[in-house]
Short mmCIF file of C-alpha atoms and ligand atoms in Angstrom, two decimals:
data_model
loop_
_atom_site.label_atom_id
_atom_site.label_comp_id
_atom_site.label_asym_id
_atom_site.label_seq_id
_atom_site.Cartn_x
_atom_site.Cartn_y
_atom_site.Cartn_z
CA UNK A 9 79.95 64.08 80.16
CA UNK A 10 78.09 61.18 81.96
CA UNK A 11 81.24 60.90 84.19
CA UNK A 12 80.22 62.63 87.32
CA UNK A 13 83.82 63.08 88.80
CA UNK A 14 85.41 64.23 85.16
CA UNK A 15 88.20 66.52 86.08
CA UNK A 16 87.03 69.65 84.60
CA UNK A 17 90.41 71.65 84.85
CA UNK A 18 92.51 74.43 83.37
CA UNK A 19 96.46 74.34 82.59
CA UNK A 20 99.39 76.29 83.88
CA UNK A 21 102.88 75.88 84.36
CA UNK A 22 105.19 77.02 86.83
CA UNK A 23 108.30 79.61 84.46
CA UNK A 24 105.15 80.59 82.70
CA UNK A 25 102.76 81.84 85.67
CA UNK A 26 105.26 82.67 88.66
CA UNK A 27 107.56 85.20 88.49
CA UNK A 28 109.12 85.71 92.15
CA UNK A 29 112.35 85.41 90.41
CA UNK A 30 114.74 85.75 93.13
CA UNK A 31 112.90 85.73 95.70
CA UNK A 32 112.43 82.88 98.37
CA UNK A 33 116.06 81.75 97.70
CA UNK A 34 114.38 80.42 94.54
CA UNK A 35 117.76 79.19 92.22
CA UNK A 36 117.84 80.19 88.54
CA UNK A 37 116.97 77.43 85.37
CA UNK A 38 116.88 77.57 82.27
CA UNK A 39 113.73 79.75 81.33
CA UNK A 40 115.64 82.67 83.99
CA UNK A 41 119.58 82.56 82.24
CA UNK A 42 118.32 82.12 78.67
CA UNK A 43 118.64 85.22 76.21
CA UNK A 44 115.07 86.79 75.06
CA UNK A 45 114.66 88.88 72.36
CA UNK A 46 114.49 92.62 72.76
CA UNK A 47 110.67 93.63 73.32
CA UNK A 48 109.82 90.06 74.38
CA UNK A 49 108.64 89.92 77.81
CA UNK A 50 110.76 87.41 80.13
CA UNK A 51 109.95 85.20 83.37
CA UNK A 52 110.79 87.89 85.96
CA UNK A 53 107.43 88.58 86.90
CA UNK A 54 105.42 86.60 84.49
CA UNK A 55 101.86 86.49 85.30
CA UNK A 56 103.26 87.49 88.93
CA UNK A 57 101.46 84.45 90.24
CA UNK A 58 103.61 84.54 92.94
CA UNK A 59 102.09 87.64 94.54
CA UNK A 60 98.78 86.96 93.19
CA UNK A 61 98.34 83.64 94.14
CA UNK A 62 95.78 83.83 96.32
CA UNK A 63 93.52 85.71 94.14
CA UNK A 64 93.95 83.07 91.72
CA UNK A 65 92.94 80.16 93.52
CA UNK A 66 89.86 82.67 94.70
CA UNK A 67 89.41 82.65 90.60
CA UNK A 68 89.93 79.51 89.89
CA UNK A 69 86.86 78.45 92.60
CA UNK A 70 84.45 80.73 91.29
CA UNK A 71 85.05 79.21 87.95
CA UNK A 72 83.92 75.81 89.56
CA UNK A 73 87.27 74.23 88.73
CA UNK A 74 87.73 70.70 90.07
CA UNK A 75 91.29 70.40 89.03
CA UNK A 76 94.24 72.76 88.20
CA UNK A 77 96.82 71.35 86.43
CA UNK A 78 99.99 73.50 87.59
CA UNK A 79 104.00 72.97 87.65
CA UNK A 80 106.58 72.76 90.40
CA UNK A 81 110.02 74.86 89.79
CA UNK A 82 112.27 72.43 90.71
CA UNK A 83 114.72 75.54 91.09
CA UNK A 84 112.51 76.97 93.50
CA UNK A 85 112.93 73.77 96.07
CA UNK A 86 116.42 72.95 95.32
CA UNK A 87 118.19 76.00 94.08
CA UNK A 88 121.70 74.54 93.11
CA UNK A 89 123.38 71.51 92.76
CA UNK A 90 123.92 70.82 96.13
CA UNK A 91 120.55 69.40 95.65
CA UNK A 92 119.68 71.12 99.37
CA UNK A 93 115.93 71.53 100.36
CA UNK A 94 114.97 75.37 100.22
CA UNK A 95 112.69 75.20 102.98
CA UNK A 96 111.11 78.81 101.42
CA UNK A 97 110.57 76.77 98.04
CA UNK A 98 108.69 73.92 99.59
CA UNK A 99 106.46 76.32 102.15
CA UNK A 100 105.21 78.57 98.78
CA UNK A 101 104.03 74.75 97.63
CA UNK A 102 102.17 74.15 100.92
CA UNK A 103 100.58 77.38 100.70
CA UNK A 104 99.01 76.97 97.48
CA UNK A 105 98.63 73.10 97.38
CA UNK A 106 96.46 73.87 100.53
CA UNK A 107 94.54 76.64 99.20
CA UNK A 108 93.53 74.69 96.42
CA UNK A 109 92.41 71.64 98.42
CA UNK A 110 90.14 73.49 100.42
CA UNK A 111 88.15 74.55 98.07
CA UNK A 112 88.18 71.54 96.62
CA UNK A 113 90.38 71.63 93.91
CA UNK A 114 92.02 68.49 92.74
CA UNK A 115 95.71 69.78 92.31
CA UNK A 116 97.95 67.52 89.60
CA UNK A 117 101.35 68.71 89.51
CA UNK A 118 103.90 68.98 86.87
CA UNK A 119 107.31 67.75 88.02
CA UNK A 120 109.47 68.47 85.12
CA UNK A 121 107.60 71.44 82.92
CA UNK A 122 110.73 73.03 80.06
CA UNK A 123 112.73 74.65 82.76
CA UNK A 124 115.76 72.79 84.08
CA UNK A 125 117.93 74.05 86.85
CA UNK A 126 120.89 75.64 85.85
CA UNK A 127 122.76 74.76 88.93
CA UNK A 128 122.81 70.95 86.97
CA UNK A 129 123.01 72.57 83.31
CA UNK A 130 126.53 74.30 84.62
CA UNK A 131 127.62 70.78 86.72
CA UNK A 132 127.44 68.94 84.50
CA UNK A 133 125.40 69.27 81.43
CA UNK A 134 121.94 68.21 82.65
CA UNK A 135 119.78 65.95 80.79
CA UNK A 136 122.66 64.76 78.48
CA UNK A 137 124.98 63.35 81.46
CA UNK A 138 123.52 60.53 83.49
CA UNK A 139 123.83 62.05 86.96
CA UNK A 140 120.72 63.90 85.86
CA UNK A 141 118.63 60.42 86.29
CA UNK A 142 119.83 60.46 90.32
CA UNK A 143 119.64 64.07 90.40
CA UNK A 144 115.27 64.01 88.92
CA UNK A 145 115.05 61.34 91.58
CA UNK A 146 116.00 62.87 93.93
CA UNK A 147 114.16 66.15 93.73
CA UNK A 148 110.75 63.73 92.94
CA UNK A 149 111.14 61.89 96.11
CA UNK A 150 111.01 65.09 98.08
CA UNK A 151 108.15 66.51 95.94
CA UNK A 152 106.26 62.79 96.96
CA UNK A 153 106.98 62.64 100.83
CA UNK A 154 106.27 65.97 101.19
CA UNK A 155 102.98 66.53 99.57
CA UNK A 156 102.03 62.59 100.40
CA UNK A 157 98.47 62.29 100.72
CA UNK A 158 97.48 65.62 99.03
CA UNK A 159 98.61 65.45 95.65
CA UNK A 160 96.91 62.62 93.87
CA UNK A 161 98.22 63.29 90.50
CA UNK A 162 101.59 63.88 89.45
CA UNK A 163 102.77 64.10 85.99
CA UNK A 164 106.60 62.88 85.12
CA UNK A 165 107.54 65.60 82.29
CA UNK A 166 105.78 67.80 80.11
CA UNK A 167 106.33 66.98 76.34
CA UNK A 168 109.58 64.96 76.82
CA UNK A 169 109.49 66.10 72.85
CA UNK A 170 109.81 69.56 73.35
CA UNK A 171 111.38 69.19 76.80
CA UNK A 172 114.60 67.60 74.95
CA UNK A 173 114.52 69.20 71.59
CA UNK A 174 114.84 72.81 72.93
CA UNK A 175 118.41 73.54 73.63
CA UNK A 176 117.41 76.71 75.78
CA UNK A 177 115.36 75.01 77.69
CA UNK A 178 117.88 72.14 78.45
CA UNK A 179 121.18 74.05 77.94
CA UNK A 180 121.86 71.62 74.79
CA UNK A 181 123.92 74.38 72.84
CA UNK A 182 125.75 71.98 70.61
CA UNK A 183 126.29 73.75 68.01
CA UNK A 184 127.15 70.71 65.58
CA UNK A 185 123.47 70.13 63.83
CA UNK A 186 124.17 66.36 64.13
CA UNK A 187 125.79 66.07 67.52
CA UNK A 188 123.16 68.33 68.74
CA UNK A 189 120.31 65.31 67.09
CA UNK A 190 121.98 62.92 68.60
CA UNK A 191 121.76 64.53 72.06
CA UNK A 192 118.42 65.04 72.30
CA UNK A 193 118.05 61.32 71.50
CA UNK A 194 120.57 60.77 74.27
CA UNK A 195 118.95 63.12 76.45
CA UNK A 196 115.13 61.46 75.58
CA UNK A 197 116.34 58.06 76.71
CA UNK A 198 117.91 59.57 80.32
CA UNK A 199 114.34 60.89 80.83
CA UNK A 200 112.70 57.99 80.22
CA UNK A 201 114.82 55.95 82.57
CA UNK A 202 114.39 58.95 84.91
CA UNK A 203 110.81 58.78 84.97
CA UNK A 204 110.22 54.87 85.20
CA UNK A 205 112.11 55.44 88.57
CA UNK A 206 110.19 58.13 89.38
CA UNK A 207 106.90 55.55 88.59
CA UNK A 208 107.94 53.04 91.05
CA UNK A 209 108.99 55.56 93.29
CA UNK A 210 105.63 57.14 94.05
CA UNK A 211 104.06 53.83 94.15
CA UNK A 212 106.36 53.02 97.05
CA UNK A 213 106.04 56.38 98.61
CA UNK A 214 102.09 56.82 98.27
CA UNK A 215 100.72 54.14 96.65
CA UNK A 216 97.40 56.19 96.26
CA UNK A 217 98.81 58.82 93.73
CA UNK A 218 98.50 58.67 90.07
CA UNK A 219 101.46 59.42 88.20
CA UNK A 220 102.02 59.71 84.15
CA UNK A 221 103.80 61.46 81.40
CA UNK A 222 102.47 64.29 79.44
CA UNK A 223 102.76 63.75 75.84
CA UNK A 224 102.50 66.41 73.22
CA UNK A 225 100.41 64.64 70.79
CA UNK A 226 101.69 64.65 67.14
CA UNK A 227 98.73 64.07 64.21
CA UNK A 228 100.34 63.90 61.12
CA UNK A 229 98.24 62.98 57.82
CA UNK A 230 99.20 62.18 54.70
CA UNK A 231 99.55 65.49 52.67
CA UNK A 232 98.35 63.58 49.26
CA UNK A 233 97.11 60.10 48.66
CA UNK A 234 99.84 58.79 47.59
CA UNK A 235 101.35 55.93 49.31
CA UNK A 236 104.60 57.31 49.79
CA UNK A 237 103.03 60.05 51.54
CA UNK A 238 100.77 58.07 53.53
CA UNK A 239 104.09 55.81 54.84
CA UNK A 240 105.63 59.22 55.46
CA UNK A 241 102.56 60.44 57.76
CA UNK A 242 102.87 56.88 59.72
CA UNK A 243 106.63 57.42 59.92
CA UNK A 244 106.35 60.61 61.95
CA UNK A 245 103.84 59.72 63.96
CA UNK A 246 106.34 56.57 65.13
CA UNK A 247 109.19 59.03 65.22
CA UNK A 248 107.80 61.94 67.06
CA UNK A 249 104.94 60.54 69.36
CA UNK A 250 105.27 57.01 70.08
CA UNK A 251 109.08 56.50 69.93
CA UNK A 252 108.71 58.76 73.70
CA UNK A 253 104.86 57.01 74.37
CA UNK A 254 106.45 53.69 73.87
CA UNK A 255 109.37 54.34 76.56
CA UNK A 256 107.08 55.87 78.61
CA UNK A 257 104.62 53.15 78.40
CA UNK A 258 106.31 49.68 77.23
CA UNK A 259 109.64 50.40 78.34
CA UNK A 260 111.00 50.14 74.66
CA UNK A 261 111.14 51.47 71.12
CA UNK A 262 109.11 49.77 68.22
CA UNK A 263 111.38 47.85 66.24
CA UNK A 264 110.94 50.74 63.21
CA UNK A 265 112.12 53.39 66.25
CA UNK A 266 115.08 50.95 66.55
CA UNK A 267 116.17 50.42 63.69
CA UNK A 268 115.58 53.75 62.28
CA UNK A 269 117.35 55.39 65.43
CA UNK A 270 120.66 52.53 65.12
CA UNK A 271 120.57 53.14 60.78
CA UNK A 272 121.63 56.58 61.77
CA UNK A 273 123.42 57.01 64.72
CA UNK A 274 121.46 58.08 66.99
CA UNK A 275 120.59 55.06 68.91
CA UNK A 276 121.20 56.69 72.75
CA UNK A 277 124.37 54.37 74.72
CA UNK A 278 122.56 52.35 77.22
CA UNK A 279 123.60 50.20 80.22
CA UNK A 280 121.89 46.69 80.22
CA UNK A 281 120.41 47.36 83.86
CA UNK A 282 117.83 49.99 82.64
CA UNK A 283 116.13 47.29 80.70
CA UNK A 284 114.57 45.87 84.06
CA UNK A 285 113.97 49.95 85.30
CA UNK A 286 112.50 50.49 82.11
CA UNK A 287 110.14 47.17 82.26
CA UNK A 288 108.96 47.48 85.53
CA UNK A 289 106.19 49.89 85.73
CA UNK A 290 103.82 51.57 83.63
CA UNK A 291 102.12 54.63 83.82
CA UNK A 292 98.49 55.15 85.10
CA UNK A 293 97.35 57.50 82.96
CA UNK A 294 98.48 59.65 80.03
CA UNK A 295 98.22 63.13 79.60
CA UNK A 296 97.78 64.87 76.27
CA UNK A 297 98.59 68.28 74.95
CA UNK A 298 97.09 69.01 71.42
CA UNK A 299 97.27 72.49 69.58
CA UNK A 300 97.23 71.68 66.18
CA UNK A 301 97.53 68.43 63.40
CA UNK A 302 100.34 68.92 60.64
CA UNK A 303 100.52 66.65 57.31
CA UNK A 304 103.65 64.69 56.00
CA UNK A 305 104.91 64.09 52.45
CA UNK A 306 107.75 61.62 51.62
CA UNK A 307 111.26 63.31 52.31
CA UNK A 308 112.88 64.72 49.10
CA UNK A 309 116.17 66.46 48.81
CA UNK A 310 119.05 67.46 51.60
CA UNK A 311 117.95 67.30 54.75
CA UNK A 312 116.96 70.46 56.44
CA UNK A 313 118.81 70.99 60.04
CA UNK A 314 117.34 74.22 60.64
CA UNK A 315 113.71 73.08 61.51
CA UNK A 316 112.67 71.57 65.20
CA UNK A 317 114.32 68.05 65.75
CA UNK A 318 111.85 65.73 65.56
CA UNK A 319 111.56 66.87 61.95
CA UNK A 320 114.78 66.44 61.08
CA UNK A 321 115.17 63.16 58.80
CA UNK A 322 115.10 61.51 55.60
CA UNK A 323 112.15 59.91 55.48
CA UNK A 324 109.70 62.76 55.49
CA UNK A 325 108.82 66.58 55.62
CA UNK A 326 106.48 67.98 57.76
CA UNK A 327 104.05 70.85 55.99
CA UNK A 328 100.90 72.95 57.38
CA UNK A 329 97.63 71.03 56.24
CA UNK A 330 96.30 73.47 53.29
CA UNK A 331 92.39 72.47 54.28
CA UNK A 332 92.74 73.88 57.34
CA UNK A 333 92.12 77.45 58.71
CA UNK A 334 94.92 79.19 59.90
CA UNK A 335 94.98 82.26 62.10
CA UNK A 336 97.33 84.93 63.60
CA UNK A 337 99.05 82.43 65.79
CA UNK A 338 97.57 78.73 64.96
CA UNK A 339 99.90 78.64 61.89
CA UNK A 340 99.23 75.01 60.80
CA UNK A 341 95.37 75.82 61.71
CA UNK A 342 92.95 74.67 64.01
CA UNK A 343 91.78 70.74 64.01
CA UNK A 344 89.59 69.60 66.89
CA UNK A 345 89.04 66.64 64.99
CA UNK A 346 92.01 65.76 65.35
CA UNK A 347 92.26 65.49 69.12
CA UNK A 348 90.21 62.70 68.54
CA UNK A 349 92.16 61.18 66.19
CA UNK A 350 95.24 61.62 68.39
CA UNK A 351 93.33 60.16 71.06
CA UNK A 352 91.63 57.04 69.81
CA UNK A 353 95.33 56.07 68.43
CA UNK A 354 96.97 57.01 71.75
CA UNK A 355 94.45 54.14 73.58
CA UNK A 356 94.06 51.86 71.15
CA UNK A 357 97.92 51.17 71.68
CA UNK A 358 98.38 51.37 75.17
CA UNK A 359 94.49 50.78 76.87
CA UNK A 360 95.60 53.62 79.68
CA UNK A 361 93.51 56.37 81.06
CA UNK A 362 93.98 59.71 79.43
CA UNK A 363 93.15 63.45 80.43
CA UNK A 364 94.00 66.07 77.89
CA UNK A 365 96.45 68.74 80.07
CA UNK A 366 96.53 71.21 77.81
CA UNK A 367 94.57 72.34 74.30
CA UNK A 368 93.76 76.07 73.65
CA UNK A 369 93.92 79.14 71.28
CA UNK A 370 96.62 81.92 71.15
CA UNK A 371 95.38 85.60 70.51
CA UNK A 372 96.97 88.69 70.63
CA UNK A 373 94.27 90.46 72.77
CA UNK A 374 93.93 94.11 74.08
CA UNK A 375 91.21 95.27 76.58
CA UNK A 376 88.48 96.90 74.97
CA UNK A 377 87.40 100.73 76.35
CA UNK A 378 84.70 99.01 78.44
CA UNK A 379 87.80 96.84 79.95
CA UNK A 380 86.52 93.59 78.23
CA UNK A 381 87.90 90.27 76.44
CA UNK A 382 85.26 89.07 74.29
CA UNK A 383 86.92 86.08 72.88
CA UNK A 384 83.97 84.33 70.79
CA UNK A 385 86.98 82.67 68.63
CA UNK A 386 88.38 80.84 71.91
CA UNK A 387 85.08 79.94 73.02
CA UNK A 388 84.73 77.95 69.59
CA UNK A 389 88.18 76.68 69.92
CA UNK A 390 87.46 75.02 73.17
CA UNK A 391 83.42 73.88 72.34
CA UNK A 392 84.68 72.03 68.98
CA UNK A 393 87.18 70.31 71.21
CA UNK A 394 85.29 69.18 74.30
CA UNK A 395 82.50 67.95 71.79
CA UNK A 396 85.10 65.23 70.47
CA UNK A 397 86.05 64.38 73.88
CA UNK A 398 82.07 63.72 74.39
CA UNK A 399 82.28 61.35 71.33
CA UNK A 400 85.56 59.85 72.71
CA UNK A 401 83.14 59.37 76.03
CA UNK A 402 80.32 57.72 74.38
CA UNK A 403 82.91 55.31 72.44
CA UNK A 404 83.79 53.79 76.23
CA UNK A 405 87.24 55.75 75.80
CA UNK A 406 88.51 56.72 79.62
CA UNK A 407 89.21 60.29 79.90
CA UNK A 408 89.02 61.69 82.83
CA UNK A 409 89.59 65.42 82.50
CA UNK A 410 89.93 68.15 80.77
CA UNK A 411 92.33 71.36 81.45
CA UNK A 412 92.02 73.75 78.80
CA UNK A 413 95.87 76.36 78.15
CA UNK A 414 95.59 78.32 80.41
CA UNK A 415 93.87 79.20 83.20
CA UNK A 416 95.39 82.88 82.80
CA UNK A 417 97.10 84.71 80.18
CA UNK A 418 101.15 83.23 80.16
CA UNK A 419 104.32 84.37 79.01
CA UNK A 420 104.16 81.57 75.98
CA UNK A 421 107.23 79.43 75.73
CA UNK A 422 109.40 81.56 73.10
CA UNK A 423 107.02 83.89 72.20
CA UNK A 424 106.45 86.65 74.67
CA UNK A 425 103.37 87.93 76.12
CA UNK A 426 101.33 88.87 73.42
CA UNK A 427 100.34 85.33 72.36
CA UNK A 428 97.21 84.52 74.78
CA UNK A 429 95.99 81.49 75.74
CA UNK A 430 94.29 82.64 78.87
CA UNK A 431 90.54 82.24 79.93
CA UNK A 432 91.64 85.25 82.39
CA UNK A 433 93.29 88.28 81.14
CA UNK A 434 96.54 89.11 82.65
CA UNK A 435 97.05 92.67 82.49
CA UNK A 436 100.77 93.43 81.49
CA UNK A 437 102.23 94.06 78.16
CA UNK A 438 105.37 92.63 77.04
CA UNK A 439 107.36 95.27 78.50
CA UNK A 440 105.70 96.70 81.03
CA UNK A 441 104.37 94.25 83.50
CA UNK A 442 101.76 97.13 85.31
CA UNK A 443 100.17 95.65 88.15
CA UNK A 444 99.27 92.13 86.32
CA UNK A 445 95.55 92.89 87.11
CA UNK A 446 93.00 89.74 86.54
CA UNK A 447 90.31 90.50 84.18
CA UNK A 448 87.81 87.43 83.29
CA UNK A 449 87.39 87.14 79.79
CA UNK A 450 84.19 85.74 77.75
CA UNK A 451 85.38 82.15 77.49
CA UNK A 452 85.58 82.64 81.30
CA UNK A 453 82.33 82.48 82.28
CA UNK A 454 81.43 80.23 79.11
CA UNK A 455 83.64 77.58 80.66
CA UNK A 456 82.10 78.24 83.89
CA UNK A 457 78.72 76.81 82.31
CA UNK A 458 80.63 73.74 80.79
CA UNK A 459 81.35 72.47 84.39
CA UNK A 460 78.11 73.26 85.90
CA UNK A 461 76.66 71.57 82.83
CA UNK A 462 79.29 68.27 83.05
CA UNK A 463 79.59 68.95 79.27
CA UNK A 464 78.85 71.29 75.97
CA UNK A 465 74.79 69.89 76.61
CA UNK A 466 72.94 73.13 74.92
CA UNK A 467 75.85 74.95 76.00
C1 LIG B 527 102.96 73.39 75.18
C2 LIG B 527 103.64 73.66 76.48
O1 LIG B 527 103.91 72.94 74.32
O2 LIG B 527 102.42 74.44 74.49
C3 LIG B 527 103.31 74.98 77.13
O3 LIG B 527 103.50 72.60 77.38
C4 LIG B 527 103.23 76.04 76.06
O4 LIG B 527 104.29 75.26 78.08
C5 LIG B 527 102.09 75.66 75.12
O5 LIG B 527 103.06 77.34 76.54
C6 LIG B 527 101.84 76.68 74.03
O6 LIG B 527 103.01 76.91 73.31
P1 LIG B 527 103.62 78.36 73.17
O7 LIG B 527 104.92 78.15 72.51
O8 LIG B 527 102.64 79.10 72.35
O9 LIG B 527 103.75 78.93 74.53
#
């Protein structure tokens, strides 16, 4: 990278990486009450970050890190919906918020990462019921007068898409397959309100920060040539990426979004003063997630209501892109080209500063008898996808970091513990959590020449 300050990062979130349930008065959300399949590991103990913090950030500096993109659990500084300050939550923040600044590690936080308090799911219904807007407010003004000054980035929500289309996450459990579409359209458009007030906000509370959504990019081709397929493709990319980019960013949906979203019932109800909330600020930067690209092909027959959400229409169908390569867990296969795509698309709308907050590889991986990861296949992953971010750089495109998923092995987000991201082993299996032991993998110290290098170079 020629950009000397490029945020060279790696990803967590709080449910995924703490554990410490219980314990510092910490409340319950979502990820804590919701069922998990027998076998599956849950969020008790997680990674145990909680314990092993310290360790972690000691990790985290040797790999040369100069950014760690983490999450707050808003459960853990306001436990229930009195909405009071747990003095406990906030001090386990300082500690680590701290520890990270002094060794120079840029800290963005994650406000609003799946898990939702349940305190507000049982009150009154969370994200679908209005009081949530005041509710997110509050809880983001303490997060920005309290850590004023040392956090300089903050993001909103992670993947408002996935945040809002998960009904375990946000305690949706309509069980009505179109009521439960046209909450999560309700629910989308309280989070966008939520998060423009959020905006302006932090730019009256510390005008220095940077604040943005996280967006989980969608790339959708057209499965054939055909031009019904190739409307289809543009369709979902409208629908599932820049219906929530264009809140986010302009304050509005395209007229397509509108009319699409009004043609069958599930434009949100709306109260004429968020117009001027929604108008009034903008984002500085936008943060990308990208796994994987999918392909579209023009909608034919019933529609399907058991499939996620945002694929639930009649204009198209999503499928897996048959020239890819798939593998154990990358079930529509791996694209790093794509990222690119997403990318370019992403600023040629909007002309705002990205950083990509979270792109990796699940595994299944086991400890070899000499008590190694060698994880060639992740190391690919991640080179094929910084080297497109090095094109994106020599285009004049502004991205300004790079945090690959994860830092450390995570309980995924419905799929247990076997499915590893990490670039550090996290010794636990699903059901036995052991002693969580850290074990630096291959792509570890790979990564550790990428930022000493600024870039893939000969890498
Ligand atoms: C993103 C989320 O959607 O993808 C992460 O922001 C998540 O929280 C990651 O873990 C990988 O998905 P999964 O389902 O494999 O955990």
């Amino acid at each position: 990278m020629r950009n000397t300050d490029f945020l060279w990062g790696a990803s967590t979130s709080a449910f995924q990486v703490e554990g410490g349930f219980g314990e510092g008065n910490k409340g319950l959300a979502t990820t804590d009450t919701r069922k998990v399949p027998e076998g599956m590991a849950d969020t008790k103990i997680a990674a145990d970050h909680y314990h092993h913090w310290k360790e972690d950030v000691e990790l985290m500096a040797e790999l040369g890190m100069k950014c760690y993109r983490m999450g707050f659990s808003w459960s853990r500084i306001m436990p229930d919906a009195t909405m009071e300050i747990n003095e406990e939550g906030l001090a386990f923040y300082d500690q680590l918020i701290d520890a990270l600044i002094d060794k120079g590690i840029e800290p963005l936080v994650t406000l609003y990462h799946f898990e939702c308090p349940q305190a507000l799911v049982d009150a009154f219904g969370g994200w679908l019921d209005r009081r949530m807007i005041d509710a997110y407010v509050k809880y983001a003004k303490v997060c920005f007068e309290h850590f004023k000054g040392r956090i300089r980035y903050w993001v909103t929500v992670n993947e408002q898409l996935i945040a809002t289309a998960a009904g375990d996450l946000n305690g949706n459990h309509e069980t009505d397959p179109k009521q439960s579409l046209k909450n999560v359209y309700q629910m989308s458009y309280h989070v966008s309100v939520a998060e423009h007030m959020a905006f302006n906000l932090l730019r009256q509370i510390d005008p220095i920060a940077k604040i943005g959504p996280v967006c989980s990019i969608q790339v959708v081709y057209p499965l054939t040539s055909r031009n019904e397929d190739a409307m289809a493709a543009w369709q979902a990319e409208e629908i599932m990426e820049f219906s929530l980019l264009d809140m986010s960013v302009r304050g509005r949906y395209s007229p397509f979004v509108t009319h699409y979203l009004k043609a069958h019932g599930l434009f949100p109800s709306v109260r004429e003063e968020d117009d001027e909330i929604l108008r009034q600020t903008v984002p500085d930067f936008i943060g990308v997630n990208y796994y994987f690209s999918v392909c579209a092909k023009k909608h034919e027959g019933e529609i399907n209501y058991h499939q996620p959400p945002f694929w639930i229409n009649d204009l198209y169908d999503i499928v897996a892109n048959p020239c890819l390569e798939k593998t154990e867990w990358m079930d529509m296969g791996v694209d790093p080209m794509g990222l690119r795509i997403g990318m370019e698309k992403i600023y040629n709308r909007y002309q705002l500063p990205m950083i990509v907050t979270e792109n990796g590889m699940a595994v299944s991986e086991k400890l070899d008898e000499e008590g190694k990861i060698h994880d060639d296949y992740r190391i690919s992953y991640l080179r094929a996808h910084i080297e497109q971010l090095e094109i994106l750089e020599d285009e004049g495109i502004p991205v300004f970091g790079y945090c690959p998923w994860s830092f450390m092995d995570v309980v995924s987000s419905h799929q247990g513990f076997n499915k590893r991201y990490g670039l550090v082993f996290i010794d636990r299996t699903e059901t036995d959590a052991k002693d969580c032991a850290r074990v630096k993998k291959d792509s570890f110290y790979w990564y550790q020449g990428v930022i000493k290098n600024n870039g893939i170079g000969d890498h």
